[in-house]
Amino acid sequence: MDSSPVNWEALEALIIDFAKSENLIEDSSPPSSPSLSSSPSLSSSSYLSRLIIRQIRSSLEAGDVDAAIDLFRAHAPFVLEDHRLLFRLQKQKFIELLREGTTEDRGPAIDYLRTFLAPCALNAYPEAYEEFKHVLLAFIYDKDDQTSPVANEWAKKRRYEIAGLMSSVLRAHLHAYNPIFSMTLRYLISIHKGFCFRQGILSPISDLIERLLLLERDPPAIPQDSLYEAQPFDEVDIQALAHAVELTRQGAIDSLRFAKGDLFQAFQNEICRMRLDAAMLDELVREYCIYRGIVESGVQTLSEPLKGNPSESGCYSTQDGSLDVDYSSSKWSNSETSDTTDMSSMRGTNVELRYASDPANNLEDCSTSGSHQSENLRLPRNRSHGAGERSKRKRWRGRYDELDHISDIHFNRCSKQEVSTAMQVASATISKAQQGVENINGEEKYEIVLGMKELASRGMAAEVVEEINALDPNFFAQNPVLLFQLKQVEFLKLVGLGDHSGALKVACSHLGPLAASDPNLLKPLKETLLSLLRPSEDALVTGLPLHALATSLQVAFGKRLGIEEPQLVRIMRATLYTHTEWFKLQMCKDRFESLLRIDSLKENNTPVLTSLVSSKSNTESCNLGSSQVTISSTTRVSDDGGSPNQASSRDVICDENAILKVMEFLALPRADAIHLLAQYNGNAETVIQQIFA
């Protein structure tokens, strides 16, 4: 599977916003910038509300219904005023009283039944009284009887269901949605998994996403009774929501009813029902922040032995030689008798940079760096160019201080976490190709790479080239494009200073020979030379993508030293690619990509400086409005091979209403509906008649 380039600046903005919104880093600046908080529902001011929801969820998952009701009474009294929700809480409280008591001591449960549950059952909802009579069977069937008619009522899984339902309701009413990055990740992974399944291909990041995105979803929030009489919604919105978050048509309608017809609010409600492993996500974010120099590192040196026994800490070796965490090991096994995670044990754990023994195996290997040349690296001497940046780094604080007083129940996870995450330090054994730099420890390598990145981001290209050549004379021989880009910056900087002779010297000594050896660099060279005709103050404009160049340099030189890219970048590359391919199949534009900043993550951010003058093609964009038409080539076949054979290669214009009609009547994905319409000249009635004939 191919991968897509990632706009690191856009990704970094989302990740920093996430870390601030979740109070994961110590920082005095506002948790969310205006550009990332375009609506109140997306603002980080919802942090306290999310914390309250986590408290309520934890209480319910632990079976402490009284504690949850106290929190509802203090922070969300509307829940207790809704008899439908109150009845569910009281029914669970009745079961917990039976679970705590003995067969001889049923007094508290009977009193609660008479005083609270029975009266509420009369007014909750039409089916409530039947449910009330059914739950009475718990008096005569034991909680360990898996064949009893009330086995589901006794199951601890019911705790998680009611906790998820209350979380869904509270998120919507309190506008306590997850930060944008968290929602974006849920959405992209969901599309990635669906795309791989439909195409019958193996995901290259399956090991990560299977652990990160849980199979369980919170139950949907319940629309108010009055909303069942709501006016019909636009079919465009219904189908867009249904296919974006994998709902039935009726499920999408119910979600829109709950959101009072607001498509984007309904989408947020549904995307937040997906469950991420919060601890794993936090560590993925932390690894990224350490790699980029946003937070303090705590990097373990290569000479230090790994703490703990991998066989005891749930670790295993991956193909690239790194250590990974086995979330399915005995240390993470789940049982109904022990399903707690000691979150406090994760305090003080360090995320270390991962060192690859074979970077060529990585999906995201976007550089031409030759890691096998590492033995020629020279030792750095008294390098202090990164000292200033180190002082600016934030401290990672985690989300545990606020949660110390909360039950440590974690949904379908349990036992103590012996290691921090799948991003823990890689194997302490360096490959034979890297034996020449074994006396440069991990901390030094890490600081060297960040120092190079900082110099490049400031436009100090000559200094970067000098430093890298001193460390590794062979690096630019393996990465000529990077050298060309750095010399472009040096050239333009000299032009901006009015030193035309110095600029031409750089062009003759470096840019010309590099372009001669690579024809693809000839056009950028010509465009670079045009800067000589411009006024000197306009030569080095502020819009040059120096940060993108710095990122490319960091990735390539980091791999040269055996430092892998963050695994979040690996996830983003693969999921952004499948997002693009999926909507090519759907032949439409994603309605929600702007809301989730997916469009900015895909923006061309190439460090080739002259590429800024090129315009971006929008040939694939289209709208999901009622006036939309879709041009479908009849030479294309559906993904599952179920479409009829195409008769010709001419294009058929499909009206959006016809597409929606076929999708609705035949319950088909958009792409399949378009392919069917293409066989019958875009006539929806003919398609439906042929299918039911």
PDB file of C-alpha atoms in Angstrom, residues 167-413:
ATOM      1  CA  SER A 167     -21.183   9.465  28.233  1.00  0.00           C
ATOM      2  CA  SER A 168     -22.903   9.911  24.857  1.00  0.00           C
ATOM      3  CA  VAL A 169     -25.705  11.939  26.409  1.00  0.00           C
ATOM      4  CA  LEU A 170     -23.370  14.120  28.459  1.00  0.00           C
ATOM      5  CA  ARG A 171     -20.981  14.811  25.567  1.00  0.00           C
ATOM      6  CA  ALA A 172     -23.793  16.154  23.439  1.00  0.00           C
ATOM      7  CA  HIS A 173     -25.520  18.204  26.136  1.00  0.00           C
ATOM      8  CA  LEU A 174     -22.307  19.653  27.593  1.00  0.00           C
ATOM      9  CA  HIS A 175     -20.608  20.065  24.196  1.00  0.00           C
ATOM     10  CA  ALA A 176     -17.715  18.140  25.694  1.00  0.00           C
ATOM     11  CA  TYR A 177     -16.396  16.664  22.473  1.00  0.00           C
ATOM     12  CA  ASN A 178     -12.934  15.217  22.143  1.00  0.00           C
ATOM     13  CA  PRO A 179     -10.193  17.474  20.738  1.00  0.00           C
ATOM     14  CA  ILE A 180     -10.105  17.680  16.965  1.00  0.00           C
ATOM     15  CA  PHE A 181      -7.036  15.468  16.602  1.00  0.00           C
ATOM     16  CA  SER A 182      -8.663  12.703  18.608  1.00  0.00           C
ATOM     17  CA  MET A 183     -11.779  12.802  16.422  1.00  0.00           C
ATOM     18  CA  THR A 184      -9.699  12.994  13.237  1.00  0.00           C
ATOM     19  CA  LEU A 185      -7.723   9.923  14.245  1.00  0.00           C
ATOM     20  CA  ARG A 186     -10.903   7.964  14.971  1.00  0.00           C
ATOM     21  CA  TYR A 187     -12.370   8.904  11.614  1.00  0.00           C
ATOM     22  CA  LEU A 188      -9.257   8.209   9.537  1.00  0.00           C
ATOM     23  CA  ILE A 189      -8.613   4.840  11.183  1.00  0.00           C
ATOM     24  CA  SER A 190     -12.253   3.832  10.700  1.00  0.00           C
ATOM     25  CA  ILE A 191     -12.073   4.675   6.986  1.00  0.00           C
ATOM     26  CA  HIS A 192      -8.700   2.939   6.697  1.00  0.00           C
ATOM     27  CA  LYS A 193     -10.048  -0.286   8.167  1.00  0.00           C
ATOM     28  CA  GLY A 194     -13.132  -0.166   5.938  1.00  0.00           C
ATOM     29  CA  PHE A 195     -11.059   0.506   2.829  1.00  0.00           C
ATOM     30  CA  CYS A 196      -8.657  -2.346   3.551  1.00  0.00           C
ATOM     31  CA  PHE A 197     -11.562  -4.714   4.195  1.00  0.00           C
ATOM     32  CA  ARG A 198     -13.397  -3.813   0.985  1.00  0.00           C
ATOM     33  CA  GLN A 199     -10.245  -3.944  -1.114  1.00  0.00           C
ATOM     34  CA  GLY A 200      -9.092  -7.192   0.484  1.00  0.00           C
ATOM     35  CA  ILE A 201      -5.661  -5.848   1.390  1.00  0.00           C
ATOM     36  CA  LEU A 202      -3.597  -6.113   4.560  1.00  0.00           C
ATOM     37  CA  SER A 203      -3.090  -2.878   6.440  1.00  0.00           C
ATOM     38  CA  PRO A 204       0.592  -2.052   7.066  1.00  0.00           C
ATOM     39  CA  ILE A 205      -0.383  -0.432  10.381  1.00  0.00           C
ATOM     40  CA  SER A 206      -2.784  -3.114  11.592  1.00  0.00           C
ATOM     41  CA  ASP A 207      -0.600  -3.791  14.637  1.00  0.00           C
ATOM     42  CA  LEU A 208      -1.119  -0.197  15.800  1.00  0.00           C
ATOM     43  CA  ILE A 209      -4.698   0.566  14.858  1.00  0.00           C
ATOM     44  CA  GLU A 210      -6.132  -2.669  16.219  1.00  0.00           C
ATOM     45  CA  ARG A 211      -4.870  -1.676  19.649  1.00  0.00           C
ATOM     46  CA  LEU A 212      -5.574   2.024  19.305  1.00  0.00           C
ATOM     47  CA  LEU A 213      -9.166   1.997  18.009  1.00  0.00           C
ATOM     48  CA  LEU A 214     -11.257  -0.324  20.162  1.00  0.00           C
ATOM     49  CA  LEU A 215     -14.020  -2.437  18.697  1.00  0.00           C
ATOM     50  CA  GLU A 216     -16.498  -1.258  21.320  1.00  0.00           C
ATOM     51  CA  ARG A 217     -18.580   1.854  20.750  1.00  0.00           C
ATOM     52  CA  ASP A 218     -20.634   3.777  23.236  1.00  0.00           C
ATOM     53  CA  PRO A 219     -24.389   3.283  22.733  1.00  0.00           C
ATOM     54  CA  PRO A 220     -26.072   6.127  20.827  1.00  0.00           C
ATOM     55  CA  ALA A 221     -27.793   8.870  22.789  1.00  0.00           C
ATOM     56  CA  ILE A 222     -31.584   8.610  22.963  1.00  0.00           C
ATOM     57  CA  PRO A 223     -33.588  11.298  21.125  1.00  0.00           C
ATOM     58  CA  GLN A 224     -36.289  13.006  23.150  1.00  0.00           C
ATOM     59  CA  ASP A 225     -39.806  11.767  22.506  1.00  0.00           C
ATOM     60  CA  SER A 226     -40.800  15.080  20.946  1.00  0.00           C
ATOM     61  CA  LEU A 227     -38.041  14.746  18.362  1.00  0.00           C
ATOM     62  CA  TYR A 228     -39.607  11.619  16.909  1.00  0.00           C
ATOM     63  CA  GLU A 229     -42.067  13.959  15.204  1.00  0.00           C
ATOM     64  CA  ALA A 230     -39.266  15.969  13.575  1.00  0.00           C
ATOM     65  CA  GLN A 231     -39.523  16.961   9.934  1.00  0.00           C
ATOM     66  CA  PRO A 232     -37.827  14.663   7.394  1.00  0.00           C
ATOM     67  CA  PHE A 233     -34.136  15.370   6.915  1.00  0.00           C
ATOM     68  CA  ASP A 234     -32.313  15.935   3.656  1.00  0.00           C
ATOM     69  CA  GLU A 235     -31.417  12.554   2.192  1.00  0.00           C
ATOM     70  CA  VAL A 236     -27.996  13.950   1.318  1.00  0.00           C
ATOM     71  CA  ASP A 237     -27.297  14.497   5.013  1.00  0.00           C
ATOM     72  CA  ILE A 238     -28.691  11.102   5.991  1.00  0.00           C
ATOM     73  CA  GLN A 239     -26.510   9.213   3.536  1.00  0.00           C
ATOM     74  CA  ALA A 240     -23.419  11.309   4.297  1.00  0.00           C
ATOM     75  CA  LEU A 241     -23.730  10.615   8.026  1.00  0.00           C
ATOM     76  CA  ALA A 242     -24.629   6.943   7.607  1.00  0.00           C
ATOM     77  CA  HIS A 243     -21.619   6.146   5.434  1.00  0.00           C
ATOM     78  CA  ALA A 244     -19.172   8.375   7.321  1.00  0.00           C
ATOM     79  CA  VAL A 245     -19.648   6.622  10.662  1.00  0.00           C
ATOM     80  CA  GLU A 246     -21.067   3.251   9.567  1.00  0.00           C
ATOM     81  CA  LEU A 247     -24.696   3.669  10.625  1.00  0.00           C
ATOM     82  CA  THR A 248     -27.871   2.217   9.233  1.00  0.00           C
ATOM     83  CA  ARG A 249     -30.172   4.706   7.570  1.00  0.00           C
ATOM     84  CA  GLN A 250     -32.484   4.640  10.587  1.00  0.00           C
ATOM     85  CA  GLY A 251     -29.514   5.086  12.892  1.00  0.00           C
ATOM     86  CA  ALA A 252     -28.459   8.179  10.950  1.00  0.00           C
ATOM     87  CA  ILE A 253     -31.999   9.564  11.163  1.00  0.00           C
ATOM     88  CA  ASP A 254     -32.101   9.002  14.936  1.00  0.00           C
ATOM     89  CA  SER A 255     -28.731  10.690  15.300  1.00  0.00           C
ATOM     90  CA  LEU A 256     -29.921  13.701  13.311  1.00  0.00           C
ATOM     91  CA  ARG A 257     -33.058  13.838  15.453  1.00  0.00           C
ATOM     92  CA  PHE A 258     -30.992  13.932  18.610  1.00  0.00           C
ATOM     93  CA  ALA A 259     -28.854  16.720  17.098  1.00  0.00           C
ATOM     94  CA  LYS A 260     -32.007  18.587  15.977  1.00  0.00           C
ATOM     95  CA  GLY A 261     -30.994  18.304  12.355  1.00  0.00           C
ATOM     96  CA  ASP A 262     -27.443  19.646  12.779  1.00  0.00           C
ATOM     97  CA  LEU A 263     -25.373  17.342  10.561  1.00  0.00           C
ATOM     98  CA  PHE A 264     -22.002  18.330  11.985  1.00  0.00           C
ATOM     99  CA  GLN A 265     -23.133  18.016  15.583  1.00  0.00           C
ATOM    100  CA  ALA A 266     -24.612  14.605  14.788  1.00  0.00           C
ATOM    101  CA  PHE A 267     -21.298  13.623  13.189  1.00  0.00           C
ATOM    102  CA  GLN A 268     -19.354  14.691  16.279  1.00  0.00           C
ATOM    103  CA  ASN A 269     -21.772  12.772  18.515  1.00  0.00           C
ATOM    104  CA  GLU A 270     -21.217   9.643  16.462  1.00  0.00           C
ATOM    105  CA  ILE A 271     -17.458   9.918  15.978  1.00  0.00           C
ATOM    106  CA  CYS A 272     -16.974  10.387  19.737  1.00  0.00           C
ATOM    107  CA  ARG A 273     -18.855   7.135  20.361  1.00  0.00           C
ATOM    108  CA  MET A 274     -15.812   5.349  18.920  1.00  0.00           C
ATOM    109  CA  ARG A 275     -13.412   4.354  21.686  1.00  0.00           C
ATOM    110  CA  LEU A 276      -9.673   4.978  21.587  1.00  0.00           C
ATOM    111  CA  ASP A 277      -7.197   3.480  24.012  1.00  0.00           C
ATOM    112  CA  ALA A 278      -6.475   6.740  25.835  1.00  0.00           C
ATOM    113  CA  ALA A 279      -3.215   5.580  27.420  1.00  0.00           C
ATOM    114  CA  MET A 280      -1.816   4.419  24.087  1.00  0.00           C
ATOM    115  CA  LEU A 281      -2.892   7.633  22.330  1.00  0.00           C
ATOM    116  CA  ASP A 282      -1.247   9.753  25.022  1.00  0.00           C
ATOM    117  CA  GLU A 283       2.025   7.899  24.588  1.00  0.00           C
ATOM    118  CA  LEU A 284       1.874   8.154  20.803  1.00  0.00           C
ATOM    119  CA  VAL A 285       1.426  11.902  21.202  1.00  0.00           C
ATOM    120  CA  ARG A 286       4.230  12.046  23.742  1.00  0.00           C
ATOM    121  CA  GLU A 287       6.589  10.184  21.439  1.00  0.00           C
ATOM    122  CA  TYR A 288       5.814  12.678  18.668  1.00  0.00           C
ATOM    123  CA  CYS A 289       6.340  15.645  20.987  1.00  0.00           C
ATOM    124  CA  ILE A 290       9.706  14.273  22.126  1.00  0.00           C
ATOM    125  CA  TYR A 291      10.792  13.613  18.533  1.00  0.00           C
ATOM    126  CA  ARG A 292       9.928  17.184  17.552  1.00  0.00           C
ATOM    127  CA  GLY A 293      11.485  18.772  20.610  1.00  0.00           C
ATOM    128  CA  ILE A 294       8.169  20.041  22.002  1.00  0.00           C
ATOM    129  CA  VAL A 295       8.541  18.372  25.382  1.00  0.00           C
ATOM    130  CA  GLU A 296      11.452  17.172  27.461  1.00  0.00           C
ATOM    131  CA  SER A 297      12.817  13.865  26.290  1.00  0.00           C
ATOM    132  CA  GLY A 298      14.024  11.633  29.097  1.00  0.00           C
ATOM    133  CA  VAL A 299      15.783   9.619  26.382  1.00  0.00           C
ATOM    134  CA  GLN A 300      17.486   6.455  27.539  1.00  0.00           C
ATOM    135  CA  THR A 301      21.013   5.995  26.311  1.00  0.00           C
ATOM    136  CA  LEU A 302      21.815   3.027  24.153  1.00  0.00           C
ATOM    137  CA  SER A 303      24.360   1.810  26.644  1.00  0.00           C
ATOM    138  CA  GLU A 304      21.766   1.465  29.384  1.00  0.00           C
ATOM    139  CA  PRO A 305      20.018  -1.892  29.734  1.00  0.00           C
ATOM    140  CA  LEU A 306      16.271  -1.988  29.362  1.00  0.00           C
ATOM    141  CA  LYS A 307      14.435  -2.134  32.642  1.00  0.00           C
ATOM    142  CA  GLY A 308      12.365  -5.197  33.295  1.00  0.00           C
ATOM    143  CA  ASN A 309      12.022  -8.474  31.521  1.00  0.00           C
ATOM    144  CA  PRO A 310      10.258  -8.190  28.135  1.00  0.00           C
ATOM    145  CA  SER A 311       8.594 -11.516  28.724  1.00  0.00           C
ATOM    146  CA  GLU A 312       7.119 -10.151  31.943  1.00  0.00           C
ATOM    147  CA  SER A 313       6.220  -6.686  30.739  1.00  0.00           C
ATOM    148  CA  GLY A 314       4.190  -7.715  27.739  1.00  0.00           C
ATOM    149  CA  CYS A 315       6.819  -6.783  25.143  1.00  0.00           C
ATOM    150  CA  TYR A 316       7.802  -8.469  21.963  1.00  0.00           C
ATOM    151  CA  SER A 317      10.338  -7.789  19.245  1.00  0.00           C
ATOM    152  CA  THR A 318       9.020  -6.414  15.969  1.00  0.00           C
ATOM    153  CA  GLN A 319      10.480  -7.058  12.553  1.00  0.00           C
ATOM    154  CA  ASP A 320      12.410  -3.792  12.610  1.00  0.00           C
ATOM    155  CA  GLY A 321      14.214  -4.805  15.757  1.00  0.00           C
ATOM    156  CA  SER A 322      12.332  -2.520  18.128  1.00  0.00           C
ATOM    157  CA  LEU A 323      10.455  -3.492  21.230  1.00  0.00           C
ATOM    158  CA  ASP A 324       6.714  -3.260  21.159  1.00  0.00           C
ATOM    159  CA  VAL A 325       4.011  -3.747  23.758  1.00  0.00           C
ATOM    160  CA  ASP A 326       1.787  -6.773  23.526  1.00  0.00           C
ATOM    161  CA  TYR A 327      -1.569  -5.447  24.687  1.00  0.00           C
ATOM    162  CA  SER A 328      -3.007  -8.934  24.542  1.00  0.00           C
ATOM    163  CA  SER A 329      -0.429 -10.406  26.919  1.00  0.00           C
ATOM    164  CA  SER A 330      -1.258 -11.671  30.358  1.00  0.00           C
ATOM    165  CA  LYS A 331      -0.325  -8.307  31.777  1.00  0.00           C
ATOM    166  CA  TRP A 332      -3.233  -6.788  29.835  1.00  0.00           C
ATOM    167  CA  SER A 333      -5.695  -9.653  29.974  1.00  0.00           C
ATOM    168  CA  ASN A 334      -9.235  -8.855  31.048  1.00  0.00           C
ATOM    169  CA  SER A 335     -11.530 -10.671  33.396  1.00  0.00           C
ATOM    170  CA  GLU A 336     -14.683  -9.741  35.216  1.00  0.00           C
ATOM    171  CA  THR A 337     -13.013 -10.333  38.538  1.00  0.00           C
ATOM    172  CA  SER A 338     -10.046  -8.059  37.842  1.00  0.00           C
ATOM    173  CA  ASP A 339     -10.395  -5.276  35.299  1.00  0.00           C
ATOM    174  CA  THR A 340      -8.456  -2.388  36.750  1.00  0.00           C
ATOM    175  CA  THR A 341      -5.518  -0.477  35.331  1.00  0.00           C
ATOM    176  CA  ASP A 342      -3.120   1.124  37.764  1.00  0.00           C
ATOM    177  CA  MET A 343      -2.843   4.413  35.960  1.00  0.00           C
ATOM    178  CA  SER A 344      -0.700   5.882  38.703  1.00  0.00           C
ATOM    179  CA  SER A 345       1.987   3.335  37.914  1.00  0.00           C
ATOM    180  CA  MET A 346       2.481   5.103  34.601  1.00  0.00           C
ATOM    181  CA  ARG A 347       3.710   8.289  36.282  1.00  0.00           C
ATOM    182  CA  GLY A 348       7.320   9.014  35.670  1.00  0.00           C
ATOM    183  CA  THR A 349       7.664   6.531  32.822  1.00  0.00           C
ATOM    184  CA  ASN A 350       9.710   7.781  29.925  1.00  0.00           C
ATOM    185  CA  VAL A 351       9.051   7.507  26.242  1.00  0.00           C
ATOM    186  CA  GLU A 352      12.349   6.889  24.542  1.00  0.00           C
ATOM    187  CA  LEU A 353      13.246   7.362  20.926  1.00  0.00           C
ATOM    188  CA  ARG A 354      13.039   4.160  18.950  1.00  0.00           C
ATOM    189  CA  TYR A 355      16.177   3.064  17.147  1.00  0.00           C
ATOM    190  CA  ALA A 356      15.685   1.046  13.999  1.00  0.00           C
ATOM    191  CA  SER A 357      18.011  -1.655  12.860  1.00  0.00           C
ATOM    192  CA  ASP A 358      16.568  -1.563   9.357  1.00  0.00           C
ATOM    193  CA  PRO A 359      14.783   1.706   8.498  1.00  0.00           C
ATOM    194  CA  ALA A 360      14.201   0.461   4.970  1.00  0.00           C
ATOM    195  CA  ASN A 361      11.434  -1.766   6.275  1.00  0.00           C
ATOM    196  CA  ASN A 362       9.359   1.215   7.376  1.00  0.00           C
ATOM    197  CA  LEU A 363       6.324   2.269   5.412  1.00  0.00           C
ATOM    198  CA  GLU A 364       7.176   5.933   5.797  1.00  0.00           C
ATOM    199  CA  ASP A 365      10.764   5.733   4.529  1.00  0.00           C
ATOM    200  CA  CYS A 366      10.608   8.907   2.473  1.00  0.00           C
ATOM    201  CA  SER A 367      14.308   9.673   2.389  1.00  0.00           C
ATOM    202  CA  THR A 368      17.132   8.247   0.351  1.00  0.00           C
ATOM    203  CA  SER A 369      19.326   8.100   3.406  1.00  0.00           C
ATOM    204  CA  GLY A 370      21.701   5.189   3.525  1.00  0.00           C
ATOM    205  CA  SER A 371      21.698   3.900   7.063  1.00  0.00           C
ATOM    206  CA  HIS A 372      24.360   1.393   6.130  1.00  0.00           C
ATOM    207  CA  GLN A 373      26.864   4.256   5.957  1.00  0.00           C
ATOM    208  CA  SER A 374      26.539   5.106   9.638  1.00  0.00           C
ATOM    209  CA  GLU A 375      29.914   3.660  10.437  1.00  0.00           C
ATOM    210  CA  ASN A 376      31.498   6.721   8.809  1.00  0.00           C
ATOM    211  CA  LEU A 377      29.859   9.186  11.172  1.00  0.00           C
ATOM    212  CA  ARG A 378      32.225  11.346  13.159  1.00  0.00           C
ATOM    213  CA  LEU A 379      31.821  12.276  16.777  1.00  0.00           C
ATOM    214  CA  PRO A 380      30.335  15.701  17.535  1.00  0.00           C
ATOM    215  CA  ARG A 381      32.453  18.090  19.567  1.00  0.00           C
ATOM    216  CA  ASN A 382      31.047  20.607  22.032  1.00  0.00           C
ATOM    217  CA  ARG A 383      27.835  21.178  20.161  1.00  0.00           C
ATOM    218  CA  SER A 384      25.530  23.620  21.897  1.00  0.00           C
ATOM    219  CA  HIS A 385      23.289  24.895  19.132  1.00  0.00           C
ATOM    220  CA  GLY A 386      20.292  23.111  20.652  1.00  0.00           C
ATOM    221  CA  ALA A 387      20.714  24.400  24.188  1.00  0.00           C
ATOM    222  CA  GLY A 388      18.347  27.314  23.671  1.00  0.00           C
ATOM    223  CA  GLU A 389      15.647  25.107  22.288  1.00  0.00           C
ATOM    224  CA  ARG A 390      15.967  22.635  25.165  1.00  0.00           C
ATOM    225  CA  SER A 391      15.131  25.421  27.591  1.00  0.00           C
ATOM    226  CA  LYS A 392      11.895  26.116  25.713  1.00  0.00           C
ATOM    227  CA  ARG A 393      10.586  22.560  25.880  1.00  0.00           C
ATOM    228  CA  LYS A 394       7.506  21.838  27.933  1.00  0.00           C
ATOM    229  CA  ARG A 395       7.239  19.225  30.631  1.00  0.00           C
ATOM    230  CA  TRP A 396       4.945  16.293  29.987  1.00  0.00           C
ATOM    231  CA  ARG A 397       2.617  16.022  32.942  1.00  0.00           C
ATOM    232  CA  GLY A 398       0.077  13.408  31.807  1.00  0.00           C
ATOM    233  CA  ARG A 399      -3.540  13.303  32.841  1.00  0.00           C
ATOM    234  CA  TYR A 400      -3.068  11.491  36.133  1.00  0.00           C
ATOM    235  CA  ASP A 401      -2.996  14.291  38.725  1.00  0.00           C
ATOM    236  CA  GLU A 402      -6.649  15.096  38.137  1.00  0.00           C
ATOM    237  CA  LEU A 403      -7.625  11.442  38.049  1.00  0.00           C
ATOM    238  CA  ASP A 404      -5.978  10.299  41.272  1.00  0.00           C
ATOM    239  CA  HIS A 405      -9.306  10.309  43.040  1.00  0.00           C
ATOM    240  CA  ILE A 406     -11.095   8.436  40.276  1.00  0.00           C
ATOM    241  CA  SER A 407     -11.551   4.703  40.031  1.00  0.00           C
ATOM    242  CA  ASP A 408      -8.906   3.211  37.777  1.00  0.00           C
ATOM    243  CA  ILE A 409     -11.357   1.102  35.785  1.00  0.00           C
ATOM    244  CA  HIS A 410     -10.462   1.052  32.098  1.00  0.00           C
ATOM    245  CA  PHE A 411     -12.937  -0.241  29.553  1.00  0.00           C
ATOM    246  CA  ASN A 412     -12.100  -3.860  28.687  1.00  0.00           C
ATOM    247  CA  ARG A 413      -8.546  -3.400  29.928  1.00  0.00           C
TER     248      ARG A 413
END
